[in-house]
Coordinates of C-alpha atoms and ligand atoms in Angstrom, one line a residue:
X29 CA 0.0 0.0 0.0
X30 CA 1.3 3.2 -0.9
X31 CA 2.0 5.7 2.1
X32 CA 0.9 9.3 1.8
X33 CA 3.8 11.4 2.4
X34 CA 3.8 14.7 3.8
X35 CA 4.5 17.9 2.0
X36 CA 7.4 19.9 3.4
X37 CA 6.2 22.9 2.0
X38 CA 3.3 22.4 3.7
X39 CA 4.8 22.7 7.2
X40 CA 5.9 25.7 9.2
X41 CA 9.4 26.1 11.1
X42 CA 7.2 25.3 14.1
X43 CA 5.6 22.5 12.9
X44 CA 9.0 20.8 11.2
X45 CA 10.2 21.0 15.0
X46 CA 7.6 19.3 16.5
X47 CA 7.8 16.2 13.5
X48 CA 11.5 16.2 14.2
X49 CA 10.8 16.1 18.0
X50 CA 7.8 13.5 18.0
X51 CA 9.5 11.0 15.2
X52 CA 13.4 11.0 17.4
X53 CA 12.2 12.0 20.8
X54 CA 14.4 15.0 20.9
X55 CA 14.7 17.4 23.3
X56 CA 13.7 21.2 22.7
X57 CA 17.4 22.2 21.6
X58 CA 17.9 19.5 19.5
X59 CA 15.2 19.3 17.6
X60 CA 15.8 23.2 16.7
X61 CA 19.5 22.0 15.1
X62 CA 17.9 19.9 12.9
X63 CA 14.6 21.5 12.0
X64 CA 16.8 24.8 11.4
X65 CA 19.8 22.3 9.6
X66 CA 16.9 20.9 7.7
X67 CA 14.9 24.6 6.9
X68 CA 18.3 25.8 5.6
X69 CA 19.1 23.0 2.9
X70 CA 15.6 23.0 1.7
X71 CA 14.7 27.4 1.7
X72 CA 17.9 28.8 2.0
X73 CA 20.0 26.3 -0.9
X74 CA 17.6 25.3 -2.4
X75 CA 18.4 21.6 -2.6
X76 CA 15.5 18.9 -2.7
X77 CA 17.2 15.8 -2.6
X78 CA 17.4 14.0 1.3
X79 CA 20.7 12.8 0.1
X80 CA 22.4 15.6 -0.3
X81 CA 21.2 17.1 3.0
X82 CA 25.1 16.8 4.8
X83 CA 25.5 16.3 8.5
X84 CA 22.5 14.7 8.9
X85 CA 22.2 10.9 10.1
X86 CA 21.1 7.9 8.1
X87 CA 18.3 7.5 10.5
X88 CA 16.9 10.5 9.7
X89 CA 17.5 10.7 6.0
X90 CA 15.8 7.7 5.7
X91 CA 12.5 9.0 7.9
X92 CA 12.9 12.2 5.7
X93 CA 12.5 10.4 2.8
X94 CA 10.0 7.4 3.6
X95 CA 7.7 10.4 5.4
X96 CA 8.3 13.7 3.5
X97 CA 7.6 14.6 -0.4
X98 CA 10.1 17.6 -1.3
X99 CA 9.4 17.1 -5.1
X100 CA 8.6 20.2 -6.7
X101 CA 5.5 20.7 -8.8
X102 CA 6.0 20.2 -12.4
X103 CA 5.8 23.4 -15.1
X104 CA 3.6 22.8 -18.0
X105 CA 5.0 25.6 -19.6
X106 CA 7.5 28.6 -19.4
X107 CA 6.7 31.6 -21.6
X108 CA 9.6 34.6 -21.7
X109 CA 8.7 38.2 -22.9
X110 CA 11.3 40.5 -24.8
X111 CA 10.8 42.8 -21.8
X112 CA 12.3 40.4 -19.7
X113 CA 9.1 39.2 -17.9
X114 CA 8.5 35.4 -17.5
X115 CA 5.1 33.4 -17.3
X116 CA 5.2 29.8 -15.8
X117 CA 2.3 27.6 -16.0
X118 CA 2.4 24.9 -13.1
X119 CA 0.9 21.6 -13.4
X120 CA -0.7 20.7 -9.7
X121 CA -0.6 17.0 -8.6
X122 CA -4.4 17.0 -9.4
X123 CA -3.8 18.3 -13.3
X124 CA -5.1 21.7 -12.1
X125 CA -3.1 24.8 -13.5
X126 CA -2.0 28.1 -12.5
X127 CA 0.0 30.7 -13.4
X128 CA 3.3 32.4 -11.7
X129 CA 5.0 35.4 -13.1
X130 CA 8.2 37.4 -13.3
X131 CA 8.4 40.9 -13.5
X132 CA 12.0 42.4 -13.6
X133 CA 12.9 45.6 -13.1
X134 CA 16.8 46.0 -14.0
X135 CA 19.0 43.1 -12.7
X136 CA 16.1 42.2 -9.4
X137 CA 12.4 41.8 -9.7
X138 CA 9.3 41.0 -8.3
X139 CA 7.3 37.5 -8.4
X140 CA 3.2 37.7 -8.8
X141 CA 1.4 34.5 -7.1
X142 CA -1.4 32.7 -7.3
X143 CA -3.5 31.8 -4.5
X144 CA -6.5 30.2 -6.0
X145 CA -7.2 27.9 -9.1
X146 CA -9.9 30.4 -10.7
X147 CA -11.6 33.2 -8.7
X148 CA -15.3 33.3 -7.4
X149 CA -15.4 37.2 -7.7
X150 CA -15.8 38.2 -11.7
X151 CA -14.1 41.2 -11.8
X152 CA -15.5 41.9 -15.6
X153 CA -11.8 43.5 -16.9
X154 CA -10.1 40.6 -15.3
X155 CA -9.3 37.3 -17.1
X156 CA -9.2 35.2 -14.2
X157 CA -12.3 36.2 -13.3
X158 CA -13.7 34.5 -16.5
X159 CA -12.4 31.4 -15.3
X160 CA -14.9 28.8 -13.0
X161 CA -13.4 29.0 -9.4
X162 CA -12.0 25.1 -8.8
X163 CA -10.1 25.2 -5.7
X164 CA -7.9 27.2 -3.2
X165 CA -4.0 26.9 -3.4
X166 CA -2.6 24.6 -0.7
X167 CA 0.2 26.1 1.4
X168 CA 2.6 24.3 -0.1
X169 CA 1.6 25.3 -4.0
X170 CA 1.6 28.7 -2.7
X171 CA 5.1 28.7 -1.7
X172 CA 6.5 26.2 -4.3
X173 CA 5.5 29.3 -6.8
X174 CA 8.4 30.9 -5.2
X175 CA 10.6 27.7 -4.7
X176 CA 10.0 27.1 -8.7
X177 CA 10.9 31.1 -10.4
X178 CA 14.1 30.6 -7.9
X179 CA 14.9 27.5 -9.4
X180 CA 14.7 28.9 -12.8
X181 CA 16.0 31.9 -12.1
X182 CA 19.1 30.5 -10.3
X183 CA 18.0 32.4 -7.7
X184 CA 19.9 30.5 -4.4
X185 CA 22.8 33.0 -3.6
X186 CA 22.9 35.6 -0.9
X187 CA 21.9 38.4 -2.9
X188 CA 18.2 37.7 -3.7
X189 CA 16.6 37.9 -7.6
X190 CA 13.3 38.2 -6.7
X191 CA 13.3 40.8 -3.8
X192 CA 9.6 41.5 -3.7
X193 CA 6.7 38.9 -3.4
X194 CA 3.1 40.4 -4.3
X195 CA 0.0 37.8 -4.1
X196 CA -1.3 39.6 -7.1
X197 CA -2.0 36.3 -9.9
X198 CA -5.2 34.2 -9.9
X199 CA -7.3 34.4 -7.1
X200 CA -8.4 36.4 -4.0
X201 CA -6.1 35.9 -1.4
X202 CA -8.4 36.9 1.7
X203 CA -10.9 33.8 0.3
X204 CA -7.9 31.2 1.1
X205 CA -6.9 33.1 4.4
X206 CA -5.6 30.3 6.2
X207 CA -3.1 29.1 3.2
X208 CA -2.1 32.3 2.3
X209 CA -1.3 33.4 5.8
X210 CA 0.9 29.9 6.5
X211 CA 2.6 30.2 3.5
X212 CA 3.4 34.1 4.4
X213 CA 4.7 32.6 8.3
X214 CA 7.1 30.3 5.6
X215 CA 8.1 33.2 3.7
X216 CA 9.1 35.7 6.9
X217 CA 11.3 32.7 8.5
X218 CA 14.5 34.4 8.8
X219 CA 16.3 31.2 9.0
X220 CA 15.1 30.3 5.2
X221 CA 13.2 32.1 2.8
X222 CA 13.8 35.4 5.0
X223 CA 11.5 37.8 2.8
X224 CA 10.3 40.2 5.8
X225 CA 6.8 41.5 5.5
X226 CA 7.5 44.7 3.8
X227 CA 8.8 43.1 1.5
X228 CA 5.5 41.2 0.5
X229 CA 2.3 42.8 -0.7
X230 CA -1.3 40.9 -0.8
X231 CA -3.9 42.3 -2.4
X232 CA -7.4 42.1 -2.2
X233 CA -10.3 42.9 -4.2
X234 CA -11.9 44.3 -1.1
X235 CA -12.9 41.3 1.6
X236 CA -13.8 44.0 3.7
X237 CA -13.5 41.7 7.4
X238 CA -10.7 39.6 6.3
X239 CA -8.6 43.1 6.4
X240 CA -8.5 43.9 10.2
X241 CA -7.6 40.3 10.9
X242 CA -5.1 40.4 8.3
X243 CA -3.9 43.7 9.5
X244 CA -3.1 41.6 13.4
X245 CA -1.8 38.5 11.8
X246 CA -0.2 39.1 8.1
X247 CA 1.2 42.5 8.3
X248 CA 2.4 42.4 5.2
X249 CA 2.2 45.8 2.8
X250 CA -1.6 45.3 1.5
X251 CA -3.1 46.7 -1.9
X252 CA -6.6 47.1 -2.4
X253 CA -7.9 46.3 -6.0
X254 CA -10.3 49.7 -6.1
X255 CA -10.2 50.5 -9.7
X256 CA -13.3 53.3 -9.8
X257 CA -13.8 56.6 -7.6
X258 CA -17.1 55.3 -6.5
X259 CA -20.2 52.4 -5.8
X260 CA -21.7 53.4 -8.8
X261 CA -19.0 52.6 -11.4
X262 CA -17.0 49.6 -9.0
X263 CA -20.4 48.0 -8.6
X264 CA -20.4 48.0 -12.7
X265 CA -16.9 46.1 -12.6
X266 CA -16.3 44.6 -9.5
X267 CA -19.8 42.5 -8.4
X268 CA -17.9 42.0 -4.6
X269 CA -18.6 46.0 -4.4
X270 CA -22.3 45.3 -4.4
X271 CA -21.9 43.3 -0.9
X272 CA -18.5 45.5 0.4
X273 CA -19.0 49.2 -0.2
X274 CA -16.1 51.7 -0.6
X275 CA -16.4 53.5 2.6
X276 CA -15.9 50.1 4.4
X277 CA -13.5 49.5 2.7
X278 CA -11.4 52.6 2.7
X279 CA -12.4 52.4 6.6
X280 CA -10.5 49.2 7.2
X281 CA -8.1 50.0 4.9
X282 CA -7.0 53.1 6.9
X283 CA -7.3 50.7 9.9
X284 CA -4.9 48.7 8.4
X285 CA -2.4 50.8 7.6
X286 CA -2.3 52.4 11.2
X287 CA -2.0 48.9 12.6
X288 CA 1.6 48.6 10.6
X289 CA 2.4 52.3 9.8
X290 CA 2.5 51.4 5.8
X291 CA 0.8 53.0 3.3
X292 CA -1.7 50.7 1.5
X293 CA -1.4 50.8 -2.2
X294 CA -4.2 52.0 -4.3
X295 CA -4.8 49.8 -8.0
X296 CA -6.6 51.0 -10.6
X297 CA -6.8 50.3 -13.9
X298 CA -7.6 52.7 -16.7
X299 CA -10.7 51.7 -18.4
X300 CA -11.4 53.8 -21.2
X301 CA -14.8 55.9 -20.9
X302 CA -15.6 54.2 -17.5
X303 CA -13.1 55.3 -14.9
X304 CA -10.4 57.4 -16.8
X305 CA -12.7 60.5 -16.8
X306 CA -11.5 63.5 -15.4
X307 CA -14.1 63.7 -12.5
X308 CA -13.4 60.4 -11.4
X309 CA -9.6 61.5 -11.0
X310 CA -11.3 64.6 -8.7
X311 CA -13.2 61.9 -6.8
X312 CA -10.3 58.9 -6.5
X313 CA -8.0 62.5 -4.5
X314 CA -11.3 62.7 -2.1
X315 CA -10.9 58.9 -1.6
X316 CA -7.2 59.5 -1.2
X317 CA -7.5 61.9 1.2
X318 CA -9.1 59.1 3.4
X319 CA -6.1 57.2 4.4
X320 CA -2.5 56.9 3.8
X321 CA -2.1 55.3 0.1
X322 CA -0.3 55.4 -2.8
X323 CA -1.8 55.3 -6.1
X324 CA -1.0 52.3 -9.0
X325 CA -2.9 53.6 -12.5
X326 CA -2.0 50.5 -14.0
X327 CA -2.5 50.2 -18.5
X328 CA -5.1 48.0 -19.4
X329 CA -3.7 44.3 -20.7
X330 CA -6.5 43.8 -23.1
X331 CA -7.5 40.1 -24.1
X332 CA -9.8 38.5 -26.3
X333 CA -13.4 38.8 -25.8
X334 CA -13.0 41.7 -22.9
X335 CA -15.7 44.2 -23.5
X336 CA -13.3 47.3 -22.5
X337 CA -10.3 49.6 -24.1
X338 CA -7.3 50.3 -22.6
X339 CA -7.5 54.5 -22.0
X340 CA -5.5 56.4 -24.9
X341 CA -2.4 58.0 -23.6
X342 CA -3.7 61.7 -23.9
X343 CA -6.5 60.3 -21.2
X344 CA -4.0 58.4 -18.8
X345 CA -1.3 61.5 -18.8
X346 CA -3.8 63.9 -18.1
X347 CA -5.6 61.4 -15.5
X348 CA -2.2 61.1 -13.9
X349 CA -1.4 64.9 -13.5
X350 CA -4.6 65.5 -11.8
X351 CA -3.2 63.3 -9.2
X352 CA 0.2 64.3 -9.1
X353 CA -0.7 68.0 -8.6
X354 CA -2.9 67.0 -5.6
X355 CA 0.2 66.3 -4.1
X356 CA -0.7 62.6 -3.4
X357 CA 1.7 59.7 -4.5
X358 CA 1.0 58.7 -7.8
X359 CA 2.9 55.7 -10.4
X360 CA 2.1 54.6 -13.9
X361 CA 2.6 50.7 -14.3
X362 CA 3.2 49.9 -18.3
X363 CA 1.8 46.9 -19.1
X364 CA 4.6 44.2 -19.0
X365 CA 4.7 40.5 -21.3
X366 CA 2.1 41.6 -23.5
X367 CA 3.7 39.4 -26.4
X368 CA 3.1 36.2 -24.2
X369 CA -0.5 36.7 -23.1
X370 CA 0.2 39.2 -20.4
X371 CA -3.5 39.3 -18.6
X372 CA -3.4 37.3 -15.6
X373 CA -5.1 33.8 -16.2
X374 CA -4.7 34.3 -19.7
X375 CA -1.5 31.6 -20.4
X376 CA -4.0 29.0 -18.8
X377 CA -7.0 29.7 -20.8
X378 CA -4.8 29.4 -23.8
X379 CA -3.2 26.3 -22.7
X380 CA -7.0 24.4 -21.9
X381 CA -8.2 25.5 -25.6
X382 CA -5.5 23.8 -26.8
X383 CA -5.7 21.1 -24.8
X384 CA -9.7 20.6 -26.2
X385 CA -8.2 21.4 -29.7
X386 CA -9.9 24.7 -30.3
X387 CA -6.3 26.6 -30.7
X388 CA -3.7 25.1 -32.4
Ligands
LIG7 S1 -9.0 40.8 -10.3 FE1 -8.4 39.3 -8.7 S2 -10.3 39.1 -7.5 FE2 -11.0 40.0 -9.4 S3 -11.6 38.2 -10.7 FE3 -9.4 38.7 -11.1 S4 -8.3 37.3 -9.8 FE4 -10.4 37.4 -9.0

């Protein structure tokens, strides 16, 4: 009979301690030697293979082995942009797919994950929203994302690659809480991973309760998905606005951000002739004026069958000097891997056409 192993990625530096502890009947100081021995190989080098694990006895490389899976997931495909950006398509044990993705920005960069297979919440501009919701992310595919672009990227020295984590692909984070929140306690540990909490961003489409726990537990850097000035036009674009309103919202966000003394980061995404106008730059200051923020206006990444326009560049430069000279904090984010299907969940869409033969 085949045993069901445990996933390493699934456990915290906590947890690994008490397996070690329970399976050798070690004491409290040496059971944190090996579980931080053991952390180091696997998050810090990035090796997977029990045997090359040195210093460690035959006793326990063999219970390591028999009891703990640290395969990696598999990647269905790998798509590279000539701006540098890189789109991986991971194959989950259970032939489910989702999508990781490098953006660079001069020699470092910043990885987008996915915390969901599909999303529940139909945000009408978003691909992934177009997509039925299947499943939430285990911890462990959650933080193999990152364990994967390292790989790829060569990414195991002392001087990180990927400096900035943002849980920013498929999914709403705050509807897999409990995953996305381990796999965050994984990601802090100063011992492996080591990427401290400014250093990570989630964002959320606007789970209006999840963001005061969140704000106690994750403290991470948080960005909101707001994307329109008010009810009336988010409603039109973002159903989850019809059950969360944006004064809630902008309520707990402030919360939030006096909880960890960061400034939450606005998104918003030009939309031609439905949020780019120049009284809904008037009323996105009033909204700004609400907490501390900064402001994304991020390009549309159109895709086929999206009933919106990306807004012409006359619209976003004037859009973005309204906010500028309000004397608020303001970035443009150009739209990045166009040429290799660019919209979030839209490298996974492509692939299942295929794989039902409706694309060649
Ligand atoms: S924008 Fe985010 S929350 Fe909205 S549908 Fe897309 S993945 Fe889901």
């Amino acid at each position: 009979m085949k045993i069901e192993k445990n996933i390493f990625y699934d456990l915290e530096y906590e947890e690994l301690k008490a397996y070690l502890s329970n399976s050798f009947n070690l004491d409290e100081k040496k059971s944190s030697m090996r579980a931080n021995q053991i952390w180091k190989f696997v998050y810090k080098k990035g090796l997977m293979q029990v045997g090359s694990f040195l210093n460690i006895s035959n006793a326990l490389k063999e219970n390591l082995e028999n009891k703990i899976d640290f395969d990696r997931i598999k990647i269905s495909e790998e798509k590279k942009s000539v701006d540098g950006t890189i789109k991986w398509l991971l194959k989950l044990k259970d032939n489910n797919l989702v999508e990781t993705v490098y953006i660079p920005f001069g020699k470092t960069g910043t990885l987008c994950i996915s915390s969901q297979v599909g999303c529940t919440l139909n945000c009408k501009f978003c691909h992934t929203g177009t997509q039925m919701m299947v499943r939430n992310l285990d911890t462990n595919e959650i933080v193999q994302q990152l364990l994967i672009a390292k790989d790829r990227l060569t990414d195991w020295g002392s001087e990180k690659k990927i400096r900035n984590i943002v849980y920013m692909g498929m999914g709403e984070p705050f509807y897999n809480y409990s995953n996305v929140k381990k796999s965050i306690n994984i990601l802090n540990n100063n011992f492996g991973l080591d990427y401290s909490p400014g250093r990570i961003t989630v964002s959320t489409a606007g789970v209006t309760p999840q963001i005061l726990e969140a704000a106690n537990e994750i403290k991470t850097c948080l960005a909101l998905s707001l994307h329109a000035p008010n009810d009336e036009i988010r409603e039109k674009i973002m159903p989850i606005n019809k059950k969360y309103k944006i004064a809630d919202l902008i309520a707990s966000c402030s919360s939030y951000a006096k909880i960890n003394n960061e400034k939450i980061f606005l998104e918003y995404v030009l939309l031609k002739n439905i949020n780019d106008s120049e009284s809904c730059a008037k009323e996105l200051i009033k909204l700004m004026g609400k907490l501390p923020c900064k402001l994304n206006l991020i390009e549309f990444n159109v895709w086929p069958g999206v009933g919106y326009e990306p807004s012409n560049k006359d619209t976003v430069d004037k859009f973005f000097k309204i906010i500028k000279s309000s004397g608020h904090i303001v970035t443009l984010r150009k739209s990045k891997g166009e040429d290799i299907l660019g919209a979030c969940g839209q490298l996974k869409t492509e692939s299942e056409r295929k794989k039902r033969g409706l694309i060649n």
